[in-house]
Tab-separated table of C-alpha atoms and ligand atoms in Angstrom:
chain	number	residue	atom	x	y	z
C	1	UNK	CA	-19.034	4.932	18.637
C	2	UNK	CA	-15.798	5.326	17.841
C	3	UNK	CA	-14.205	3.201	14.862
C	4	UNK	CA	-10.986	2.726	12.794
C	5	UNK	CA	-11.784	3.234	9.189
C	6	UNK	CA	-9.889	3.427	5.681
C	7	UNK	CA	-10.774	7.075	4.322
C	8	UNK	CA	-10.623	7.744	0.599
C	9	UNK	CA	-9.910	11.304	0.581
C	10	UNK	CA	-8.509	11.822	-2.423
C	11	UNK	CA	-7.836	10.918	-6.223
C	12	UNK	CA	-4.540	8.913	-6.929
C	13	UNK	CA	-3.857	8.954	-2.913
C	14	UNK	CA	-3.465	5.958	-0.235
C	15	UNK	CA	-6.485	5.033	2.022
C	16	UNK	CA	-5.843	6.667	5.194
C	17	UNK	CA	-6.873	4.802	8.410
C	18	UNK	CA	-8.332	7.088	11.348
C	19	UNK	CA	-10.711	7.401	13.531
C	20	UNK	CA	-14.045	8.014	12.705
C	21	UNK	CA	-17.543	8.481	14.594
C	22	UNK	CA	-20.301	5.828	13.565
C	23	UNK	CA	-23.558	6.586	14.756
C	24	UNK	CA	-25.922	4.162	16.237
C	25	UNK	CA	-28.406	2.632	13.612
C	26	UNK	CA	-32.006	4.070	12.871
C	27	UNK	CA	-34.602	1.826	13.162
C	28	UNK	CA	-34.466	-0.175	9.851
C	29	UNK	CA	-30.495	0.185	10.745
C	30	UNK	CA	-27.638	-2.574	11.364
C	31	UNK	CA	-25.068	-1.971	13.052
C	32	UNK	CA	-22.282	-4.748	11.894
C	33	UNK	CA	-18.892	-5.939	13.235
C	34	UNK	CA	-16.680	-6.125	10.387
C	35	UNK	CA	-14.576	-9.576	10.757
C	36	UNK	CA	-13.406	-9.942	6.605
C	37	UNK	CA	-13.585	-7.387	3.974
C	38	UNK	CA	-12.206	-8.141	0.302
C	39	UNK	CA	-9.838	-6.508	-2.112
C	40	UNK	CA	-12.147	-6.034	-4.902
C	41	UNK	CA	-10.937	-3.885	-8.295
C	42	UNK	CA	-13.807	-1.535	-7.607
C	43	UNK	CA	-12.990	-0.175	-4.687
C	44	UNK	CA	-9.185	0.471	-6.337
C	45	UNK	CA	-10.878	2.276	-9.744
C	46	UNK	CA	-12.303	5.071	-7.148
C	47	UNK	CA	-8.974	5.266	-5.510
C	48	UNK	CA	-7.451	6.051	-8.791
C	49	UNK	CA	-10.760	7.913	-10.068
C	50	UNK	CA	-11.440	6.062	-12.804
C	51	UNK	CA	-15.429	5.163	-11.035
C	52	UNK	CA	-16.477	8.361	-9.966
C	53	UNK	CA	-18.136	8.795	-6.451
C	54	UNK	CA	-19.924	12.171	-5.479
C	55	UNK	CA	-17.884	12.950	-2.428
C	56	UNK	CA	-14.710	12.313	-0.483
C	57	UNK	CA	-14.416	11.513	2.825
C	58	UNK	CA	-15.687	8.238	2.226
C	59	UNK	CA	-15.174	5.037	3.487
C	60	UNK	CA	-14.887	2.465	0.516
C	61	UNK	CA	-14.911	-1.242	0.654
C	62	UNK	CA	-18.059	-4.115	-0.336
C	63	UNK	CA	-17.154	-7.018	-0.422
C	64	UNK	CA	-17.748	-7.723	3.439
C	65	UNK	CA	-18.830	-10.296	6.010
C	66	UNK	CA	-19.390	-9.638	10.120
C	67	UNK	CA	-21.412	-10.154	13.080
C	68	UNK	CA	-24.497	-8.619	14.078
C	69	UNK	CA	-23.793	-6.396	17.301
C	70	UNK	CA	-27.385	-3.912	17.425
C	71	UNK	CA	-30.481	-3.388	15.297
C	72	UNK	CA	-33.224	-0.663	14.893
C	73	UNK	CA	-36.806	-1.349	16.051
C	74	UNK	CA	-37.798	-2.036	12.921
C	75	UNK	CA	-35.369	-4.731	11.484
C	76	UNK	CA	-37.011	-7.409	10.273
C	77	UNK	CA	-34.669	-11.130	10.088
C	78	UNK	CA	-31.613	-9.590	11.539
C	79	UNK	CA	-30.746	-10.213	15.036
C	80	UNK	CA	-27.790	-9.532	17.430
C	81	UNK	CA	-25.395	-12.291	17.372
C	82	UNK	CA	-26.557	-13.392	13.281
C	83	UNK	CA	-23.274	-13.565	10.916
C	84	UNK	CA	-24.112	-11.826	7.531
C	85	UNK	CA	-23.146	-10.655	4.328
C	86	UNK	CA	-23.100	-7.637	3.022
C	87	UNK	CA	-24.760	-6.687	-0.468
C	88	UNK	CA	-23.324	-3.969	-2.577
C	89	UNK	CA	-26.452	-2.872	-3.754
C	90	UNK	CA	-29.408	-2.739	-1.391
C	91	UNK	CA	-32.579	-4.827	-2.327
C	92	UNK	CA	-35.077	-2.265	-1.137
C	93	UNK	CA	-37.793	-4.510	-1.530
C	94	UNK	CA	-40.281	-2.436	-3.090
C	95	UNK	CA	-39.061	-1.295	-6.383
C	96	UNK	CA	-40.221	-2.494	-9.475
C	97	UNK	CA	-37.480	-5.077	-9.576
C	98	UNK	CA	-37.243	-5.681	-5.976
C	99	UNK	CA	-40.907	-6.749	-6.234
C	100	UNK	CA	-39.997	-9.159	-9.005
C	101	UNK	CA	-37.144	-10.810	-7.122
C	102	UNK	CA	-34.130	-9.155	-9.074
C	103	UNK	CA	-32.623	-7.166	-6.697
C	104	UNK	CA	-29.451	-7.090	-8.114
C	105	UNK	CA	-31.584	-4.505	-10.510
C	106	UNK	CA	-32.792	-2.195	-7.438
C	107	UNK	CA	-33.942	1.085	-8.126
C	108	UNK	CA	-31.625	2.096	-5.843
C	109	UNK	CA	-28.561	0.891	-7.107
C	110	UNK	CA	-27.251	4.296	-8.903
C	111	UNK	CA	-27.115	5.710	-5.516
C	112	UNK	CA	-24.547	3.805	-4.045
C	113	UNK	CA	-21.960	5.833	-5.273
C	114	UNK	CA	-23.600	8.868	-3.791
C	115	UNK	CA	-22.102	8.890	0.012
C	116	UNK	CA	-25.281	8.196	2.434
C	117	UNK	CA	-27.363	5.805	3.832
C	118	UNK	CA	-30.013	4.397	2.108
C	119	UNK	CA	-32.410	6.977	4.028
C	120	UNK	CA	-30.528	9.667	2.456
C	121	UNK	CA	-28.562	10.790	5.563
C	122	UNK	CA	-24.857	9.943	7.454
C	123	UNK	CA	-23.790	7.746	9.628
C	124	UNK	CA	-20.594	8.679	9.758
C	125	UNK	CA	-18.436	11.808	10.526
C	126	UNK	CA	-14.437	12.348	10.766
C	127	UNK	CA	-12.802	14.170	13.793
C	128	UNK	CA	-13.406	17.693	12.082
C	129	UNK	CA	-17.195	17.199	12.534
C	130	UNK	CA	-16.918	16.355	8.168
C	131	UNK	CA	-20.056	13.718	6.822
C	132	UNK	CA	-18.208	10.814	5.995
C	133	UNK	CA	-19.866	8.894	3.210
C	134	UNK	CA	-20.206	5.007	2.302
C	135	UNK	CA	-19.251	3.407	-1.071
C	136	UNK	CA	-22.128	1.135	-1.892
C	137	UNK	CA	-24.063	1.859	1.304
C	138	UNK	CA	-21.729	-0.230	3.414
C	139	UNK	CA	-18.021	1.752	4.051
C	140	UNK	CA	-17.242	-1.840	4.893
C	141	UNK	CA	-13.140	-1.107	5.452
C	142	UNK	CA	-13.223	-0.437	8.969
C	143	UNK	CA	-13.693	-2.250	12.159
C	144	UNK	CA	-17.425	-2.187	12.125
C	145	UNK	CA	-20.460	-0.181	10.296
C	146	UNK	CA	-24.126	0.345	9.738
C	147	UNK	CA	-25.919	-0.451	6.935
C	148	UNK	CA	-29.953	-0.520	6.063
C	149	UNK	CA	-31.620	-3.889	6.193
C	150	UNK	CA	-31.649	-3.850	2.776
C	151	UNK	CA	-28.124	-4.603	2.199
C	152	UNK	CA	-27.810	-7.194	4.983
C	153	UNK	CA	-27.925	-10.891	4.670
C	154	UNK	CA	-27.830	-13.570	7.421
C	155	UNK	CA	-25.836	-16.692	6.671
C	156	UNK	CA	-25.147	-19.644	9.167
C	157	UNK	CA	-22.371	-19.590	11.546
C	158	UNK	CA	-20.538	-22.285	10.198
C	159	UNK	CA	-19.057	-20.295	7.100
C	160	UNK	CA	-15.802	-18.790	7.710
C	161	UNK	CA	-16.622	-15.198	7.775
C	162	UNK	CA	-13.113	-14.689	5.823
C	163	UNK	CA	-14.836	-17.096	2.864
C	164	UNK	CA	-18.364	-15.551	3.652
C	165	UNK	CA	-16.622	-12.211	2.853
C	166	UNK	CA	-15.646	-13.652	-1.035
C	167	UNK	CA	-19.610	-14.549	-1.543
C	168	UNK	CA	-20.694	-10.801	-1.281
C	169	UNK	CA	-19.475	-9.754	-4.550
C	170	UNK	CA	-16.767	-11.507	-6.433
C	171	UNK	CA	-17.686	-14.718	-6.367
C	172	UNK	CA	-21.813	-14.408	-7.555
C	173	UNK	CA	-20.531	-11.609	-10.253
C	174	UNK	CA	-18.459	-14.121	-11.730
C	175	UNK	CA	-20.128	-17.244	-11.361
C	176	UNK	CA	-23.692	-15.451	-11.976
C	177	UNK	CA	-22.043	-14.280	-15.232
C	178	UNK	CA	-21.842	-18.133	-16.391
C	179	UNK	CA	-24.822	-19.515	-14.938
C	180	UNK	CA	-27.112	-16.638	-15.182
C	181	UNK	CA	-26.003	-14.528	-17.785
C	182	UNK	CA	-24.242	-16.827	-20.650
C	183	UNK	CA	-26.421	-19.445	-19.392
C	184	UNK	CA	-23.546	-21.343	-19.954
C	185	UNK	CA	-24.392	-25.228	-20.995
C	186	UNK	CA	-22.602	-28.780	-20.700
C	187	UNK	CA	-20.369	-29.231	-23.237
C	188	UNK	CA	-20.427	-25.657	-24.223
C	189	UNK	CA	-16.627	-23.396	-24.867
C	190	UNK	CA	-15.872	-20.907	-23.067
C	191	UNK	CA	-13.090	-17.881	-23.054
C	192	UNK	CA	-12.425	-16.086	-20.037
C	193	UNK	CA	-9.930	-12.591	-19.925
C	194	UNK	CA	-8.798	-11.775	-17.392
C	195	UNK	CA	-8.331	-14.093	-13.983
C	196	UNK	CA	-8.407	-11.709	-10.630
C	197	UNK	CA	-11.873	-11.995	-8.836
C	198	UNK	CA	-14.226	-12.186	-10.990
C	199	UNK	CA	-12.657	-14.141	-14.015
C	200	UNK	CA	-11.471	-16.701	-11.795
C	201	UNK	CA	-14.876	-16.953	-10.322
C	202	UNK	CA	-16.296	-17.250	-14.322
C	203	UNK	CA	-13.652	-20.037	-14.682
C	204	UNK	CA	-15.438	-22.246	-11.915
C	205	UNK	CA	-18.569	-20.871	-12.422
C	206	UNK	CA	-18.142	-22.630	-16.538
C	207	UNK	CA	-17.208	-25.359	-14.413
C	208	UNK	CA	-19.830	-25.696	-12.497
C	209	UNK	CA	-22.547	-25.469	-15.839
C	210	UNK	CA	-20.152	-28.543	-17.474
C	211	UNK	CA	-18.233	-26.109	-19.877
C	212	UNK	CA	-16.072	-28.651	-22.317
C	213	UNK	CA	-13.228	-26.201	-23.286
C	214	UNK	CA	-12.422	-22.910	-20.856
C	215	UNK	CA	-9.454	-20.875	-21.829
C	216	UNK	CA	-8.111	-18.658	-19.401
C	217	UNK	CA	-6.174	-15.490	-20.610
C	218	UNK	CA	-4.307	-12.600	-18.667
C	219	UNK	CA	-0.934	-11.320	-19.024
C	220	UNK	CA	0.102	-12.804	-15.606
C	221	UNK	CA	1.443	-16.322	-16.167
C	222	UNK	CA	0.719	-17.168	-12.276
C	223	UNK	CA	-2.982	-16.861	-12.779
C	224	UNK	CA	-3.269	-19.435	-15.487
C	225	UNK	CA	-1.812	-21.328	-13.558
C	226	UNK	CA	-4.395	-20.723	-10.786
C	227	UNK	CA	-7.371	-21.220	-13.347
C	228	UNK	CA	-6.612	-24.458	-14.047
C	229	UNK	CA	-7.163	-25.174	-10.012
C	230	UNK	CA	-10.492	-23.635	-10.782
C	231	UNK	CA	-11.072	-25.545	-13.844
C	232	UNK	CA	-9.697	-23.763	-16.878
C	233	UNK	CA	-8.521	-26.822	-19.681
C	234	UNK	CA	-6.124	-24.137	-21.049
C	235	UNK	CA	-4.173	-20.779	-20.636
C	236	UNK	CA	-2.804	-18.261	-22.397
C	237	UNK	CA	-1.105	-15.180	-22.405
C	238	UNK	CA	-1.991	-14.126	-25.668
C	239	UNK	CA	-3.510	-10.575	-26.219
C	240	UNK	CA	-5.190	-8.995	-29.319
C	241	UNK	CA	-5.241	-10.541	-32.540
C	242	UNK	CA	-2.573	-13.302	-30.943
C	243	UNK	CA	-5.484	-13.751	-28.717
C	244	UNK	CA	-8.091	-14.544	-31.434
C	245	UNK	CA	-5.622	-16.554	-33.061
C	246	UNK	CA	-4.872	-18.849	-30.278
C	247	UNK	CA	-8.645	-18.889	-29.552
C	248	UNK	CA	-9.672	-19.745	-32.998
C	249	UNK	CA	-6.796	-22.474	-33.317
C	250	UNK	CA	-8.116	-24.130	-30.144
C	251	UNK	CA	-11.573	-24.250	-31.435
C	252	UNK	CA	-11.330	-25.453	-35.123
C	253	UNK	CA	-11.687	-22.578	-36.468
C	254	UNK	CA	-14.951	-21.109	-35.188
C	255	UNK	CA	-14.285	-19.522	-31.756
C	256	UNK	CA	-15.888	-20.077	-28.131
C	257	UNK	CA	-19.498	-20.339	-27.387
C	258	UNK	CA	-19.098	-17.454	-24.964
C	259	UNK	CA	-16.287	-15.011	-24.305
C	260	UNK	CA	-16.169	-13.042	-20.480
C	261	UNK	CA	-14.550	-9.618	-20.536
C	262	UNK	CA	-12.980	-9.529	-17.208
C	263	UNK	CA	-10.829	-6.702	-17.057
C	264	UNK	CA	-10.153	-3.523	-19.254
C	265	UNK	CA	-13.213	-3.886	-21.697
C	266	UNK	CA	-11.775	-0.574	-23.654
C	267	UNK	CA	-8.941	-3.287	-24.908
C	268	UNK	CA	-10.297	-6.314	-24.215
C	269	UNK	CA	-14.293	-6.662	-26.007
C	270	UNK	CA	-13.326	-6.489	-29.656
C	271	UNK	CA	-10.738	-9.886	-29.085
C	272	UNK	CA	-13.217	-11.255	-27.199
C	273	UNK	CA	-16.243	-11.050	-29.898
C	274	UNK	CA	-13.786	-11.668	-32.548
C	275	UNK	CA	-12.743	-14.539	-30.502
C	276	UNK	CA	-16.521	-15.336	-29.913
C	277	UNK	CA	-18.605	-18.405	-32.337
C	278	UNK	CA	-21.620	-17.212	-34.968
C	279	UNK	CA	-24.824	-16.508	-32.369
C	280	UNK	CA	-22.575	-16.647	-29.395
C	281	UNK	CA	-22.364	-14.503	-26.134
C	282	UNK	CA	-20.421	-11.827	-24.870
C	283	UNK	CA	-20.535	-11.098	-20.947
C	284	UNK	CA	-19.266	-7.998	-20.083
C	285	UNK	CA	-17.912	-7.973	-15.868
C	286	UNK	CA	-15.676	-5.429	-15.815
C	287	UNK	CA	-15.937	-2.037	-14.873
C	288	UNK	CA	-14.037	0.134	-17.739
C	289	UNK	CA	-12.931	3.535	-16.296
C	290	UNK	CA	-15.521	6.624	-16.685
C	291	UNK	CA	-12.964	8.174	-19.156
C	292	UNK	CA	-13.705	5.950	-21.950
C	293	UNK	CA	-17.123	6.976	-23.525
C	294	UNK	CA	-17.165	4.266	-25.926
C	295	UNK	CA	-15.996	0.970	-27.593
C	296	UNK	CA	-15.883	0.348	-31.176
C	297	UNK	CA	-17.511	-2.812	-32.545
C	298	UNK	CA	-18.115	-2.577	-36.472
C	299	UNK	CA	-22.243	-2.698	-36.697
C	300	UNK	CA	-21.660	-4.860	-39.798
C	301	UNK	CA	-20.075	-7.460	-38.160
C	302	UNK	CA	-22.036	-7.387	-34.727
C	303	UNK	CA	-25.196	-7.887	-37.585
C	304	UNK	CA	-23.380	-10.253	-39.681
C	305	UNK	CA	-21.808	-12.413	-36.796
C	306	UNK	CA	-25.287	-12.307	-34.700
C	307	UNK	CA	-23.475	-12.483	-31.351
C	308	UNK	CA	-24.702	-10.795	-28.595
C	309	UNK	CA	-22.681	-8.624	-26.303
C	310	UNK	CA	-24.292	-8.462	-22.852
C	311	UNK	CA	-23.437	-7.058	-19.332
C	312	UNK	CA	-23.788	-8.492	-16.107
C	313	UNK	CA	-23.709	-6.991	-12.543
C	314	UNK	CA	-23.416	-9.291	-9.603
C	315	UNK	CA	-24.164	-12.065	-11.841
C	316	UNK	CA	-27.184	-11.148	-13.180
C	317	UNK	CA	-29.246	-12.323	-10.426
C	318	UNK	CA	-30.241	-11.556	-7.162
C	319	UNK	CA	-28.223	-11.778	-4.326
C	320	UNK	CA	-30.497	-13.126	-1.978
C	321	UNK	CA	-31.400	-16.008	-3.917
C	322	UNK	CA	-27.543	-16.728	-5.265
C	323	UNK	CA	-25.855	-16.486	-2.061
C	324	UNK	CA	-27.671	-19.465	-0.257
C	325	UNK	CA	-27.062	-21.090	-3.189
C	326	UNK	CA	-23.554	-20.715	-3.716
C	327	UNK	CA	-23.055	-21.488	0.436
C	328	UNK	CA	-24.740	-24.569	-0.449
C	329	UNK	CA	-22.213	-25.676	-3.357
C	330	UNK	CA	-19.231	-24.578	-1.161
C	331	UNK	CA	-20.615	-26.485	1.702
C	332	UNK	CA	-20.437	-29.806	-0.746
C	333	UNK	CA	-16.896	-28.718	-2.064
C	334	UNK	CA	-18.079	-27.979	-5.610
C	335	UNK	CA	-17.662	-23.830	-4.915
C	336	UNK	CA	-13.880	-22.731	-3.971
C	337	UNK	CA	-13.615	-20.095	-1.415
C	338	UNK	CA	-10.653	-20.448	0.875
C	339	UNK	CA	-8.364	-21.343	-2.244
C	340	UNK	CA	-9.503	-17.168	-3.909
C	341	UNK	CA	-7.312	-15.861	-1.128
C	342	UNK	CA	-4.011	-15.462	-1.636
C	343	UNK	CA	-2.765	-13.223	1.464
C	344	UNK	CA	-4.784	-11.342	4.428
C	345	UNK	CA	-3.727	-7.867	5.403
C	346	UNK	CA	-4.585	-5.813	8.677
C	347	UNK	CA	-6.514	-2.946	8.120
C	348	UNK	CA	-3.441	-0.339	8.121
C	349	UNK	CA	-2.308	-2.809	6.085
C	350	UNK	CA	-4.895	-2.018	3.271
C	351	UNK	CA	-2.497	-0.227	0.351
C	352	UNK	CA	-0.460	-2.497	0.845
C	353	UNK	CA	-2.889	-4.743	-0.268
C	354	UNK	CA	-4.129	-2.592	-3.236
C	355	UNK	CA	-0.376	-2.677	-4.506
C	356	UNK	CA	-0.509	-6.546	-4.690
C	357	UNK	CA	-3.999	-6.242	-6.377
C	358	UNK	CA	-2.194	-3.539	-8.421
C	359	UNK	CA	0.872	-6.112	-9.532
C	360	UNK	CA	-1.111	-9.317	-10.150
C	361	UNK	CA	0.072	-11.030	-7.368
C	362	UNK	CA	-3.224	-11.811	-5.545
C	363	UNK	CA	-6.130	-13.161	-6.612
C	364	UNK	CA	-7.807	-12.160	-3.506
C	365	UNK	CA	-6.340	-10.076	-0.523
C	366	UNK	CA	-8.939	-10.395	2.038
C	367	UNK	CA	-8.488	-7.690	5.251
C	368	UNK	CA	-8.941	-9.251	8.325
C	369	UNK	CA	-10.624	-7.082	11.447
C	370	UNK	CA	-8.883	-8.403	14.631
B	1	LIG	ZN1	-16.549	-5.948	-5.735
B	2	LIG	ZN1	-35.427	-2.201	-4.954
């Protein structure tokens, strides 16, 4: 069939929307109906090659949610008609950590970056006859696509598919990062920098685990004042040392139970532990960009201090078990979904979008497929 899709063809360029062929599914196929895809960071650090992918044309966006129109003959739990969510990485089911429920871990996650399917071939192919490749498996900005089973989950048809769209990525990455990462506790303090998609989702994820004390900090004023819709007790937009001041001032002296690095780790991590109690956490969410090979924490202090500095990828669980979860929470009003998005966008809308991502003033552009 033939389908509108944003192409990333090149480093430091705009999307471009055209027309693209998307071939019918293979048997453990989906084909999907895009209705709502997110703005998500990630998708923006290929753009600007600072997450390397190993080929252009490709059709980026993850963070997705659509209708079921066809399946392959050997589809198991989908049907035509079924609203899902996309996952960004596949749960293949038989890997090692497939097999023990953490899919988030697949052995096939360090291929989503590579272009195909999950079977190793295209689905796609631009009007010069060119493969066209998938970020994460999924190529989700564009009016519909196909995916593997494996990166398909049916949710009921009651969720907005615009909210159901959030729940695919930014949302369980940051409020996994509390609840299954930090293993945040009642009562516990808690430092959060940086408040786009995931922070935010940290801040009500603390929330959620009875966090006594969350600080929010970014550099854009308009987000603290976001957080504390989402539960942040304070805000600040304090970097560096100022940062560790203001943290330590807050906290009597001895710093937060557990700092999240939510954006620019290269500048953000050492605040953050220094920022960070004796024995305390610190989640890493964000992606820092290929070019920096390292971060310096002094070994003395990282032994001295005890604190552990930890990563976490879609929350640190598995998909498939957070997602009905989370549904469930929003469904009782104790998850915010509808309140993440700040402004929808039309598909040749989509740099557009990008350049409010880029200037801090969404916290989630959300496409909408007509
Ligand atoms: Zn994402
Ligand atoms: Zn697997």
């Amino acid at each position: 069939m033939d389908i509108r899709a944003a192409v990333f063809r090149e480093v430091g360029a705009a999307l471009r929307v055209e027309r693209i062929v998307l071939d019918p599914p293979q048997p453990t196929e989906v084909l999907v109906r895009l209705a709502a895809i997110g703005l998500c960071r990630t998708d923006y650090h290929v753009m600007r090659g600072e997450r390397r992918v190993a080929m252009q044309p490709m059709v980026l966006g993850h963070e997705a949610a659509g209708i079921v129109e066809a399946i392959g003959d050997q589809v198991q739990g989908v049907a035509p008609g079924d609203h899902v969510v996309l996952t960004f990485i596949p749960g293949c089911g038989h890997c090692r950590w497939c097999q023990r429920g953490l899919h988030h871990l697949c052995a096939e996650g360090p291929r989503i970056t590579h272009g195909p399917q999950l079977d190793g071939s295209f689905r796609r192919r631009d009007a010069g006859g060119r493969d066209v490749g998938a970020f994460c498996m999924i190529g989700a900005f564009a009016e519909a696509t196909v995916v593997d089973q494996a990166s398909v989950l049916v949710i009921d048809k009651d969720i907005p598919l615009d909210h159901a769209s959030l729940i695919a990525c930014g949302v369980p990455a940051g409020v996994g990062a509390a609840r299954h990462r930090a293993r945040v506790k009642p009562g516990d303090t808690v430092l959060v920098v940086g408040c786009g998609g995931d922070g935010m989702n940290v801040v009500q994820g603390a929330k959620l685990c009875g966090a006594s004390m969350i600080i929010a900090a970014d550099i854009v004023a308009q987000k603290l004042e976001w957080a504390r819709d989402f539960g942040a007790t304070h805000g600040t937009t304090a970097q560096g040392d100022e940062l560790i001041s203001t943290v330590l001032a807050l906290t009597d002296g001895i710093g937060v139970d557990h700092a999240f690095v939510c954006i620019n780790p290269a500048e953000t991590l050492l605040p953050a532990f220094r920022a960070t109690t004796k024995a305390g956490n610190v989640v890493v969410t964000a992606i820092t960009p290929d070019t920096v090979k390292q971060i310096d924490v002094p070994p003395l202090e990282l032994f001295a201090t005890q604190k552990a500095i930890m990563g976490a990828v879609y929350g640190f669980a598995s998909p498939r078990l957070q997602i009905p979860e989370l549904l469930g929470l929003y469904r009782r009003g104790d998850l915010k979904l509808g309140e993440l998005i700040s402004r929808t966008y039309r598909l040749d809308e989509i740099n557009q979008g990008y350049a409010d991502l880029d200037a801090g003033r969404n916290l989630r552009g959300v496409v909408l497929i007509d």
